[in-house]
PDB file of C-alpha atoms in Angstrom:
ATOM      1  CA  MET K   1     167.908  47.936 -24.594  1.00 76.00           C
ATOM      2  CA  VAL K   2     166.111  48.773 -21.291  1.00 84.00           C
ATOM      3  CA  GLU K   3     166.847  45.326 -19.960  1.00 81.00           C
ATOM      4  CA  HIS K   4     170.550  45.746 -20.191  1.00 79.00           C
ATOM      5  CA  LEU K   5     170.803  49.484 -19.268  1.00 84.00           C
ATOM      6  CA  LYS K   6     172.459  50.088 -15.826  1.00 83.00           C
ATOM      7  CA  PRO K   7     170.633  52.733 -13.757  1.00 79.00           C
ATOM      8  CA  ASN K   8     173.911  54.753 -13.528  1.00 79.00           C
ATOM      9  CA  ASP K   9     174.059  54.912 -17.308  1.00 83.00           C
ATOM     10  CA  TYR K  10     170.532  56.119 -17.796  1.00 85.00           C
ATOM     11  CA  ASP K  11     170.274  59.271 -19.942  1.00 87.00           C
ATOM     12  CA  GLN K  12     166.729  60.635 -19.979  1.00 89.00           C
ATOM     13  CA  GLU K  13     167.200  62.816 -23.146  1.00 91.00           C
ATOM     14  CA  GLY K  14     168.786  59.945 -25.142  1.00 91.00           C
ATOM     15  CA  ILE K  15     166.156  57.519 -24.038  1.00 91.00           C
ATOM     16  CA  LYS K  16     163.314  59.930 -25.059  1.00 93.00           C
ATOM     17  CA  LYS K  17     164.856  60.364 -28.520  1.00 93.00           C
ATOM     18  CA  ILE K  18     164.950  56.582 -29.113  1.00 93.00           C
ATOM     19  CA  VAL K  19     161.386  56.102 -27.747  1.00 94.00           C
ATOM     20  CA  ASP K  20     160.110  58.864 -30.013  1.00 94.00           C
ATOM     21  CA  LEU K  21     161.562  57.032 -32.979  1.00 94.00           C
ATOM     22  CA  CYS K  22     159.977  53.795 -31.950  1.00 92.00           C
ATOM     23  CA  SER K  23     156.665  55.144 -30.648  1.00 94.00           C
ATOM     24  CA  PRO K  24     154.510  54.778 -33.868  1.00 94.00           C
ATOM     25  CA  PHE K  25     155.511  51.160 -34.300  1.00 95.00           C
ATOM     26  CA  VAL K  26     155.346  49.773 -30.726  1.00 96.00           C
ATOM     27  CA  ARG K  27     152.171  47.964 -29.565  1.00 97.00           C
ATOM     28  CA  GLU K  28     153.751  45.717 -26.896  1.00 97.00           C
ATOM     29  CA  LEU K  29     156.579  46.220 -24.191  1.00 96.00           C
ATOM     30  CA  ARG K  30     157.966  43.177 -22.650  1.00 96.00           C
ATOM     31  CA  ILE K  31     160.685  43.557 -20.048  1.00 93.00           C
ATOM     32  CA  GLU K  32     161.863  40.293 -18.453  1.00 89.00           C
ATOM     33  CA  ARG K  33     164.720  41.787 -16.298  1.00 85.00           C
ATOM     34  CA  LEU K  34     166.087  45.027 -15.062  1.00 85.00           C
ATOM     35  CA  GLN K  35     169.591  45.667 -13.996  1.00 81.00           C
ATOM     36  CA  PRO K  36     170.101  46.463 -10.311  1.00 74.00           C
ATOM     37  CA  SER K  37     171.556  49.792  -9.217  1.00 71.00           C
ATOM     38  CA  LEU K  38     175.095  49.740  -7.691  1.00 67.00           C
ATOM     39  CA  SER K  39     174.268  52.820  -5.591  1.00 67.00           C
ATOM     40  CA  ASP K  40     172.675  52.853  -2.186  1.00 63.00           C
ATOM     41  CA  ASN K  41     169.086  53.619  -3.091  1.00 70.00           C
ATOM     42  CA  SER K  42     168.698  50.346  -5.286  1.00 77.00           C
ATOM     43  CA  ASP K  43     166.222  52.107  -7.639  1.00 86.00           C
ATOM     44  CA  HIS K  44     166.066  50.603 -11.249  1.00 87.00           C
ATOM     45  CA  VAL K  45     166.067  52.327 -14.542  1.00 90.00           C
ATOM     46  CA  PRO K  46     163.097  54.850 -14.573  1.00 92.00           C
ATOM     47  CA  LEU K  47     160.144  53.715 -16.793  1.00 95.00           C
ATOM     48  CA  ASP K  48     158.194  57.013 -16.841  1.00 95.00           C
ATOM     49  CA  VAL K  49     159.668  58.399 -20.004  1.00 95.00           C
ATOM     50  CA  VAL K  50     159.428  55.152 -21.786  1.00 95.00           C
ATOM     51  CA  LEU K  51     155.901  54.357 -20.928  1.00 96.00           C
ATOM     52  CA  ALA K  52     154.526  57.955 -21.298  1.00 96.00           C
ATOM     53  CA  ASN K  53     155.943  58.405 -24.833  1.00 96.00           C
ATOM     54  CA  LEU K  54     154.878  55.031 -26.283  1.00 96.00           C
ATOM     55  CA  HIS K  55     151.640  56.493 -27.424  1.00 94.00           C
ATOM     56  CA  ARG K  56     150.284  53.489 -29.141  1.00 96.00           C
ATOM     57  CA  LEU K  57     151.242  50.924 -26.473  1.00 97.00           C
ATOM     58  CA  GLN K  58     148.546  48.339 -25.848  1.00 98.00           C
ATOM     59  CA  ARG K  59     150.292  45.550 -23.878  1.00 98.00           C
ATOM     60  CA  ILE K  60     152.872  45.771 -20.989  1.00 98.00           C
ATOM     61  CA  SER K  61     154.644  42.849 -19.335  1.00 97.00           C
ATOM     62  CA  LEU K  62     157.104  43.870 -16.666  1.00 95.00           C
ATOM     63  CA  THR K  63     159.305  42.378 -13.995  1.00 92.00           C
ATOM     64  CA  TYR K  64     161.817  44.027 -11.705  1.00 86.00           C
ATOM     65  CA  ASP K  65     163.381  40.700 -11.244  1.00 75.00           C
ATOM     66  CA  VAL K  66     167.169  40.069 -11.827  1.00 70.00           C
ATOM     67  CA  LYS K  67     168.238  37.083 -13.980  1.00 65.00           C
ATOM     68  CA  ASP K  68     172.086  37.434 -13.814  1.00 62.00           C
ATOM     69  CA  VAL K  69     173.818  39.732 -11.392  1.00 57.00           C
ATOM     70  CA  GLY K  70     177.131  37.891 -11.199  1.00 56.00           C
ATOM     71  CA  HIS K  71     179.613  39.585  -8.899  1.00 49.00           C
ATOM     72  CA  ASN K  72     177.264  42.456  -8.361  1.00 58.00           C
ATOM     73  CA  PHE K  73     174.865  40.539  -6.266  1.00 57.00           C
ATOM     74  CA  PHE K  74     173.659  42.098  -2.943  1.00 56.00           C
ATOM     75  CA  LEU K  75     170.665  41.513  -0.798  1.00 56.00           C
ATOM     76  CA  GLY K  76     167.724  43.538  -2.183  1.00 57.00           C
ATOM     77  CA  CYS K  77     169.206  43.888  -5.738  1.00 59.00           C
ATOM     78  CA  ALA K  78     166.001  42.368  -7.169  1.00 66.00           C
ATOM     79  CA  THR K  79     163.579  44.375  -4.967  1.00 83.00           C
ATOM     80  CA  ILE K  80     161.209  46.799  -6.487  1.00 90.00           C
ATOM     81  CA  THR K  81     161.248  50.172  -4.793  1.00 92.00           C
ATOM     82  CA  GLU K  82     158.734  52.790  -4.058  1.00 95.00           C
ATOM     83  CA  MET K  83     160.366  55.143  -6.547  1.00 94.00           C
ATOM     84  CA  ASP K  84     160.243  52.455  -9.203  1.00 94.00           C
ATOM     85  CA  VAL K  85     156.616  52.154  -8.814  1.00 96.00           C
ATOM     86  CA  LYS K  86     156.012  55.957  -8.568  1.00 97.00           C
ATOM     87  CA  LEU K  87     157.910  56.505 -11.939  1.00 96.00           C
ATOM     88  CA  MET K  88     156.241  53.563 -13.547  1.00 97.00           C
ATOM     89  CA  THR K  89     152.700  54.671 -12.671  1.00 98.00           C
ATOM     90  CA  GLN K  90     153.410  58.239 -13.944  1.00 97.00           C
ATOM     91  CA  GLY K  91     154.047  56.580 -17.324  1.00 97.00           C
ATOM     92  CA  ILE K  92     151.040  54.273 -17.060  1.00 98.00           C
ATOM     93  CA  GLU K  93     148.721  57.176 -16.466  1.00 97.00           C
ATOM     94  CA  ARG K  94     149.426  58.297 -20.064  1.00 96.00           C
ATOM     95  CA  CYS K  95     149.039  54.835 -21.639  1.00 97.00           C
ATOM     96  CA  SER K  96     145.440  55.578 -22.806  1.00 96.00           C
ATOM     97  CA  GLU K  97     145.382  52.683 -25.356  1.00 97.00           C
ATOM     98  CA  LEU K  98     146.617  49.984 -22.831  1.00 98.00           C
ATOM     99  CA  THR K  99     144.525  46.786 -22.870  1.00 98.00           C
ATOM    100  CA  GLU K 100     146.930  44.349 -20.888  1.00 99.00           C
ATOM    101  CA  PHE K 101     148.960  45.135 -17.805  1.00 99.00           C
ATOM    102  CA  ARG K 102     151.156  42.371 -16.417  1.00 98.00           C
ATOM    103  CA  LEU K 103     153.662  42.800 -13.562  1.00 97.00           C
ATOM    104  CA  HIS K 104     155.138  39.624 -12.431  1.00 94.00           C
ATOM    105  CA  SER K 105     157.734  38.181 -10.084  1.00 89.00           C
ATOM    106  CA  SER K 106     158.197  41.402  -8.183  1.00 91.00           C
ATOM    107  CA  LYS K 107     157.395  41.802  -4.367  1.00 93.00           C
ATOM    108  CA  LEU K 108     154.631  44.414  -4.165  1.00 96.00           C
ATOM    109  CA  GLU K 109     153.927  46.319  -0.970  1.00 96.00           C
ATOM    110  CA  PRO K 110     150.362  47.564  -0.214  1.00 98.00           C
ATOM    111  CA  THR K 111     151.366  51.187  -1.010  1.00 98.00           C
ATOM    112  CA  MET K 112     152.591  49.962  -4.375  1.00 98.00           C
ATOM    113  CA  MET K 113     149.525  48.110  -5.120  1.00 98.00           C
ATOM    114  CA  LYS K 114     147.267  51.183  -4.392  1.00 98.00           C
ATOM    115  CA  ARG K 115     149.425  53.383  -6.464  1.00 98.00           C
ATOM    116  CA  ILE K 116     149.299  50.913  -9.502  1.00 98.00           C
ATOM    117  CA  SER K 117     145.481  50.588  -9.134  1.00 98.00           C
ATOM    118  CA  ALA K 118     145.001  54.424  -9.043  1.00 98.00           C
ATOM    119  CA  ALA K 119     147.154  54.783 -12.118  1.00 98.00           C
ATOM    120  CA  LEU K 120     145.428  52.112 -14.135  1.00 98.00           C
ATOM    121  CA  GLY K 121     142.022  53.365 -13.263  1.00 96.00           C
ATOM    122  CA  LYS K 122     142.912  56.942 -14.139  1.00 95.00           C
ATOM    123  CA  GLY K 123     144.757  56.463 -17.413  1.00 96.00           C
ATOM    124  CA  CYS K 124     143.794  53.143 -18.990  1.00 97.00           C
ATOM    125  CA  PRO K 125     140.004  53.110 -19.807  1.00 96.00           C
ATOM    126  CA  ASN K 126     140.430  50.209 -22.378  1.00 96.00           C
ATOM    127  CA  LEU K 127     142.189  47.883 -19.916  1.00 98.00           C
ATOM    128  CA  ARG K 128     141.013  44.237 -20.295  1.00 98.00           C
ATOM    129  CA  THR K 129     143.740  42.271 -18.511  1.00 99.00           C
ATOM    130  CA  ILE K 130     145.145  42.826 -15.072  1.00 99.00           C
ATOM    131  CA  ALA K 131     147.954  40.416 -13.992  1.00 99.00           C
ATOM    132  CA  PHE K 132     150.096  40.195 -10.923  1.00 98.00           C
ATOM    133  CA  PRO K 133     151.492  36.642 -10.966  1.00 97.00           C
ATOM    134  CA  HIS K 134     153.993  35.739  -8.265  1.00 96.00           C
ATOM    135  CA  CYS K 135     153.987  39.179  -6.737  1.00 96.00           C
ATOM    136  CA  ARG K 136     153.399  38.100  -3.112  1.00 95.00           C
ATOM    137  CA  CYS K 137     151.108  41.016  -2.418  1.00 97.00           C
ATOM    138  CA  GLY K 138     149.048  39.160   0.271  1.00 97.00           C
ATOM    139  CA  ASP K 139     145.714  40.085   1.726  1.00 97.00           C
ATOM    140  CA  ILE K 140     146.856  43.565   2.659  1.00 98.00           C
ATOM    141  CA  GLY K 141     148.154  44.223  -0.699  1.00 98.00           C
ATOM    142  CA  LEU K 142     145.042  43.090  -2.465  1.00 97.00           C
ATOM    143  CA  ARG K 143     142.866  45.276  -0.239  1.00 96.00           C
ATOM    144  CA  ALA K 144     145.116  48.213  -1.051  1.00 97.00           C
ATOM    145  CA  PHE K 145     144.649  47.674  -4.711  1.00 97.00           C
ATOM    146  CA  CYS K 146     140.879  47.503  -4.271  1.00 95.00           C
ATOM    147  CA  GLU K 147     140.726  50.730  -2.238  1.00 95.00           C
ATOM    148  CA  PRO K 148     140.773  53.164  -5.197  1.00 95.00           C
ATOM    149  CA  ILE K 149     138.377  51.093  -7.232  1.00 93.00           C
ATOM    150  CA  HIS K 150     134.811  52.641  -7.387  1.00 90.00           C
ATOM    151  CA  PRO K 151     131.761  51.063  -9.165  1.00 87.00           C
ATOM    152  CA  HIS K 152     132.784  52.551 -12.672  1.00 89.00           C
ATOM    153  CA  SER K 153     136.371  51.627 -12.500  1.00 92.00           C
ATOM    154  CA  PHE K 154     137.838  49.264 -15.004  1.00 95.00           C
ATOM    155  CA  PRO K 155     134.603  48.928 -17.090  1.00 94.00           C
ATOM    156  CA  ASN K 156     136.271  46.795 -19.726  1.00 96.00           C
ATOM    157  CA  VAL K 157     138.341  44.390 -17.653  1.00 97.00           C
ATOM    158  CA  ARG K 158     137.842  40.762 -18.595  1.00 98.00           C
ATOM    159  CA  GLU K 159     140.829  38.921 -17.102  1.00 98.00           C
ATOM    160  CA  ILE K 160     142.142  38.897 -13.549  1.00 98.00           C
ATOM    161  CA  ILE K 161     145.331  36.869 -12.838  1.00 98.00           C
ATOM    162  CA  LEU K 162     146.597  36.714  -9.197  1.00 98.00           C
ATOM    163  CA  THR K 163     148.784  33.575  -9.333  1.00 98.00           C
ATOM    164  CA  ASN K 164     150.797  32.914  -6.200  1.00 98.00           C
ATOM    165  CA  ASN K 165     150.071  35.930  -4.197  1.00 98.00           C
ATOM    166  CA  PHE K 166     149.604  34.451  -0.643  1.00 97.00           C
ATOM    167  CA  LEU K 167     145.856  35.139  -0.739  1.00 98.00           C
ATOM    168  CA  SER K 168     143.434  33.829   1.929  1.00 97.00           C
ATOM    169  CA  PRO K 169     139.709  33.351   2.067  1.00 97.00           C
ATOM    170  CA  GLU K 170     139.467  36.905   3.357  1.00 94.00           C
ATOM    171  CA  SER K 171     141.043  38.191   0.172  1.00 93.00           C
ATOM    172  CA  VAL K 172     138.601  36.121  -1.934  1.00 95.00           C
ATOM    173  CA  GLN K 173     135.653  37.826  -0.171  1.00 94.00           C
ATOM    174  CA  GLU K 174     136.926  41.246  -0.975  1.00 92.00           C
ATOM    175  CA  LEU K 175     137.783  40.276  -4.591  1.00 94.00           C
ATOM    176  CA  THR K 176     134.394  38.691  -5.380  1.00 93.00           C
ATOM    177  CA  TRP K 177     132.581  41.626  -3.953  1.00 91.00           C
ATOM    178  CA  ARG K 178     134.523  44.003  -6.220  1.00 91.00           C
ATOM    179  CA  LEU K 179     134.047  41.804  -9.283  1.00 90.00           C
ATOM    180  CA  ARG K 180     130.272  41.166  -8.928  1.00 84.00           C
ATOM    181  CA  HIS K 181     128.302  42.134 -12.027  1.00 80.00           C
ATOM    182  CA  ARG K 182     131.493  42.884 -13.968  1.00 89.00           C
ATOM    183  CA  GLN K 183     132.044  41.149 -17.226  1.00 94.00           C
ATOM    184  CA  ILE K 184     134.971  38.939 -15.963  1.00 96.00           C
ATOM    185  CA  GLU K 185     135.694  36.077 -18.220  1.00 97.00           C
ATOM    186  CA  LYS K 186     138.858  34.757 -16.754  1.00 98.00           C
ATOM    187  CA  LEU K 187     139.956  34.373 -13.100  1.00 98.00           C
ATOM    188  CA  ASP K 188     143.278  32.753 -12.072  1.00 99.00           C
ATOM    189  CA  LEU K 189     143.918  32.213  -8.395  1.00 98.00           C
ATOM    190  CA  ARG K 190     146.198  29.173  -8.602  1.00 98.00           C
ATOM    191  CA  LEU K 191     148.889  28.657  -5.981  1.00 98.00           C
ATOM    192  CA  ASN K 192     146.987  30.779  -3.406  1.00 98.00           C
ATOM    193  CA  PRO K 193     145.953  29.153  -0.017  1.00 98.00           C
ATOM    194  CA  ILE K 194     142.257  30.229  -0.309  1.00 98.00           C
ATOM    195  CA  LEU K 195     141.232  26.855   1.276  1.00 98.00           C
ATOM    196  CA  THR K 196     137.755  25.323   0.823  1.00 98.00           C
ATOM    197  CA  ASP K 197     136.118  28.392   2.283  1.00 98.00           C
ATOM    198  CA  GLY K 198     137.646  30.687  -0.388  1.00 98.00           C
ATOM    199  CA  ALA K 199     136.813  28.256  -3.149  1.00 98.00           C
ATOM    200  CA  ALA K 200     133.222  28.134  -1.912  1.00 98.00           C
ATOM    201  CA  ILE K 201     132.941  31.839  -2.185  1.00 97.00           C
ATOM    202  CA  ILE K 202     134.327  31.868  -5.709  1.00 96.00           C
ATOM    203  CA  MET K 203     132.070  29.089  -6.792  1.00 96.00           C
ATOM    204  CA  THR K 204     128.879  30.735  -5.540  1.00 94.00           C
ATOM    205  CA  SER K 205     129.937  34.094  -6.963  1.00 92.00           C
ATOM    206  CA  VAL K 206     130.668  33.047 -10.532  1.00 90.00           C
ATOM    207  CA  PHE K 207     126.934  33.026 -11.229  1.00 89.00           C
ATOM    208  CA  TYR K 208     127.145  36.789 -11.136  1.00 89.00           C
ATOM    209  CA  MET K 209     129.916  36.932 -13.818  1.00 91.00           C
ATOM    210  CA  PRO K 210     130.061  35.552 -17.384  1.00 94.00           C
ATOM    211  CA  LEU K 211     133.162  33.583 -16.299  1.00 96.00           C
ATOM    212  CA  GLN K 212     134.615  31.370 -19.041  1.00 97.00           C
ATOM    213  CA  GLU K 213     137.859  30.255 -17.407  1.00 98.00           C
ATOM    214  CA  LEU K 214     138.536  29.506 -13.776  1.00 98.00           C
ATOM    215  CA  ASN K 215     141.825  28.304 -12.289  1.00 99.00           C
ATOM    216  CA  LEU K 216     141.846  27.147  -8.642  1.00 99.00           C
ATOM    217  CA  SER K 217     144.815  24.693  -8.957  1.00 99.00           C
ATOM    218  CA  CYS K 218     146.815  24.068  -5.873  1.00 98.00           C
ATOM    219  CA  CYS K 219     144.694  26.229  -3.542  1.00 98.00           C
ATOM    220  CA  SER K 220     144.472  23.850  -0.499  1.00 98.00           C
ATOM    221  CA  ILE K 221     140.977  22.776  -1.244  1.00 98.00           C
ATOM    222  CA  ASP K 222     139.620  19.678   0.301  1.00 98.00           C
ATOM    223  CA  GLU K 223     136.601  17.289  -0.052  1.00 97.00           C
ATOM    224  CA  GLN K 224     134.317  19.718   1.843  1.00 98.00           C
ATOM    225  CA  ILE K 225     134.030  21.626  -1.423  1.00 98.00           C
ATOM    226  CA  GLU K 226     131.847  18.881  -2.857  1.00 97.00           C
ATOM    227  CA  GLU K 227     128.338  20.500  -2.641  1.00 97.00           C
ATOM    228  CA  CYS K 228     129.517  23.749  -4.121  1.00 97.00           C
ATOM    229  CA  LEU K 229     131.526  22.077  -6.882  1.00 98.00           C
ATOM    230  CA  LEU K 230     128.639  19.869  -7.968  1.00 97.00           C
ATOM    231  CA  MET K 231     126.352  22.849  -7.973  1.00 96.00           C
ATOM    232  CA  LEU K 232     128.804  24.865 -10.144  1.00 96.00           C
ATOM    233  CA  ILE K 233     129.128  21.889 -12.644  1.00 96.00           C
ATOM    234  CA  ARG K 234     125.309  21.439 -12.804  1.00 94.00           C
ATOM    235  CA  PHE K 235     124.077  24.926 -13.043  1.00 94.00           C
ATOM    236  CA  ASN K 236     126.760  27.107 -14.473  1.00 91.00           C
ATOM    237  CA  TYR K 237     126.429  27.615 -18.256  1.00 92.00           C
ATOM    238  CA  THR K 238     129.325  29.904 -19.030  1.00 96.00           C
ATOM    239  CA  ILE K 239     132.564  28.212 -17.763  1.00 97.00           C
ATOM    240  CA  LYS K 240     134.453  26.445 -20.558  1.00 97.00           C
ATOM    241  CA  ARG K 241     137.849  25.725 -18.960  1.00 97.00           C
ATOM    242  CA  PHE K 242     138.061  24.840 -15.180  1.00 98.00           C
ATOM    243  CA  ASP K 243     141.235  23.763 -13.399  1.00 99.00           C
ATOM    244  CA  ILE K 244     140.946  22.372  -9.883  1.00 98.00           C
ATOM    245  CA  SER K 245     144.013  20.130 -10.046  1.00 98.00           C
ATOM    246  CA  SER K 246     146.362  19.482  -7.148  1.00 98.00           C
ATOM    247  CA  ASN K 247     143.664  19.734  -4.475  1.00 98.00           C
ATOM    248  CA  ARG K 248     142.691  17.016  -2.036  1.00 97.00           C
ATOM    249  CA  LEU K 249     139.256  15.976  -3.339  1.00 96.00           C
ATOM    250  CA  SER K 250     137.967  12.512  -2.406  1.00 93.00           C
ATOM    251  CA  PRO K 251     137.916   9.392  -4.667  1.00 94.00           C
ATOM    252  CA  ALA K 252     134.200   8.970  -3.940  1.00 94.00           C
ATOM    253  CA  MET K 253     133.536  12.455  -5.404  1.00 96.00           C
ATOM    254  CA  GLY K 254     134.558  11.254  -8.852  1.00 95.00           C
ATOM    255  CA  GLU K 255     131.358   9.428  -9.594  1.00 95.00           C
ATOM    256  CA  ARG K 256     129.168  12.185  -8.461  1.00 96.00           C
ATOM    257  CA  LEU K 257     131.110  14.701 -10.535  1.00 97.00           C
ATOM    258  CA  LEU K 258     130.759  12.452 -13.529  1.00 96.00           C
ATOM    259  CA  GLN K 259     126.896  12.585 -13.272  1.00 96.00           C
ATOM    260  CA  ARG K 260     127.127  16.339 -13.210  1.00 96.00           C
ATOM    261  CA  VAL K 261     129.327  16.556 -16.143  1.00 96.00           C
ATOM    262  CA  TYR K 262     126.902  14.572 -18.203  1.00 95.00           C
ATOM    263  CA  GLU K 263     124.457  17.334 -17.574  1.00 94.00           C
ATOM    264  CA  ASN K 264     126.850  20.118 -18.512  1.00 95.00           C
ATOM    265  CA  LYS K 265     126.989  21.027 -22.264  1.00 93.00           C
ATOM    266  CA  THR K 266     129.373  23.947 -21.839  1.00 95.00           C
ATOM    267  CA  LEU K 267     132.479  22.730 -20.111  1.00 96.00           C
ATOM    268  CA  GLN K 268     135.332  21.977 -22.613  1.00 95.00           C
ATOM    269  CA  GLN K 269     138.346  21.391 -20.271  1.00 96.00           C
ATOM    270  CA  PHE K 270     138.123  20.140 -16.700  1.00 97.00           C
ATOM    271  CA  ASP K 271     141.498  19.482 -15.066  1.00 98.00           C
ATOM    272  CA  LEU K 272     141.240  17.010 -12.234  1.00 98.00           C
ATOM    273  CA  ARG K 273     144.799  15.777 -11.988  1.00 97.00           C
ATOM    274  CA  ASN K 274     146.258  14.980  -8.626  1.00 98.00           C
ATOM    275  CA  THR K 275     142.982  15.238  -6.797  1.00 98.00           C
ATOM    276  CA  ASP K 276     142.586  11.706  -5.567  1.00 96.00           C
ATOM    277  CA  ILE K 277     139.950  11.096  -8.270  1.00 97.00           C
ATOM    278  CA  SER K 278     140.836   7.967 -10.108  1.00 96.00           C
ATOM    279  CA  TYR K 279     142.400   7.905 -13.510  1.00 96.00           C
ATOM    280  CA  ASP K 280     139.555   5.989 -14.892  1.00 96.00           C
ATOM    281  CA  VAL K 281     136.940   8.403 -13.793  1.00 97.00           C
ATOM    282  CA  ARG K 282     138.914  11.367 -15.139  1.00 97.00           C
ATOM    283  CA  ALA K 283     139.310   9.516 -18.489  1.00 97.00           C
ATOM    284  CA  ILE K 284     135.515   9.125 -18.725  1.00 96.00           C
ATOM    285  CA  ILE K 285     134.963  12.834 -17.725  1.00 96.00           C
ATOM    286  CA  ASP K 286     137.485  13.962 -20.494  1.00 95.00           C
ATOM    287  CA  GLU K 287     135.551  11.893 -23.073  1.00 94.00           C
ATOM    288  CA  VAL K 288     132.224  13.349 -22.005  1.00 94.00           C
ATOM    289  CA  ILE K 289     133.388  17.015 -22.165  1.00 95.00           C
ATOM    290  CA  LEU K 290     135.160  16.295 -25.492  1.00 92.00           C
ATOM    291  CA  GLU K 291     131.653  16.241 -27.023  1.00 90.00           C
ATOM    292  CA  ASN K 292     131.194  19.849 -25.939  1.00 88.00           C
ATOM    293  CA  ARG K 293     134.184  21.080 -28.053  1.00 83.00           C
ATOM    294  CA  ASP K 294     133.817  22.049 -31.651  1.00 69.00           C
ATOM    295  CA  PRO K 295     137.017  21.698 -33.803  1.00 55.00           C
ATOM    296  CA  HIS K 296     137.715  25.399 -33.649  1.00 59.00           C
ATOM    297  CA  SER K 297     137.648  25.519 -29.803  1.00 52.00           C
ATOM    298  CA  LEU K 298     139.793  22.422 -29.585  1.00 49.00           C
ATOM    299  CA  HIS K 299     142.407  23.972 -31.814  1.00 52.00           C
ATOM    300  CA  MET K 300     142.375  27.171 -29.843  1.00 54.00           C
ATOM    301  CA  TRP K 301     142.839  25.285 -26.550  1.00 49.00           C
ATOM    302  CA  GLN K 302     145.808  23.285 -27.818  1.00 54.00           C
ATOM    303  CA  ALA K 303     147.400  26.399 -29.155  1.00 56.00           C
ATOM    304  CA  ARG K 304     147.362  27.807 -25.533  1.00 52.00           C
TER     305      ARG K 304
END
């Protein structure tokens, strides 16, 4: 209903009545599109009433993107506004049972990131997943998100997903400092140009986190990462799934990686596709880590 509602047709009292009826039964809210406003302010349908009155809501997945505007297209029709974020965060502050927050494919400015961080920290003590895939927040946006965070913020967060946000090594430095000694189990930084310097920071910092899944696919990493990568494979005993595909590693690195993989009894999935490491070496690595999987973990991975 919310996805197809035009902002000019929004009726707060009517929406609240519908939400009150649904509230006892709704655990997840997934919005994959929002209709653009035809007025000058370009604000979308307000989400404050919806979010604030879904008292048992545990999972949110939102996008302010537009999938089909037809003849109503205009520049900026898919742009999230400051008012959109202000009203959304007013609702989020009252989602006390929230465990997952995902906002994707929406261009987020630094002020928006800061407001979202403050709202999540204030109203969502049980939050486990924070995801901003394809939000193009950049280094400044990530720093703004981190600004309201204090040592006791987000005590239960386990997953951080920042796919495709134009992040640089500078952002990685800030991020790892904030995440140190937190119980982070999944970190996804794929499609960010963090370069070898950023990847090295991540690989040396994971020893301070119980990380089980790390995704550094397509991050502009080159063969200079070899020392850190070999150290990670040799000495880290928590990472089960590691994706470093679509980076320019060297063919010669394959044999040395293979020797380290033999010594690792934890790794269950190691994606080295499109890294200049030969298919034959990758096939042997896959066979070696296959022994680390039990039938249950293999079934869970295939189900993903």
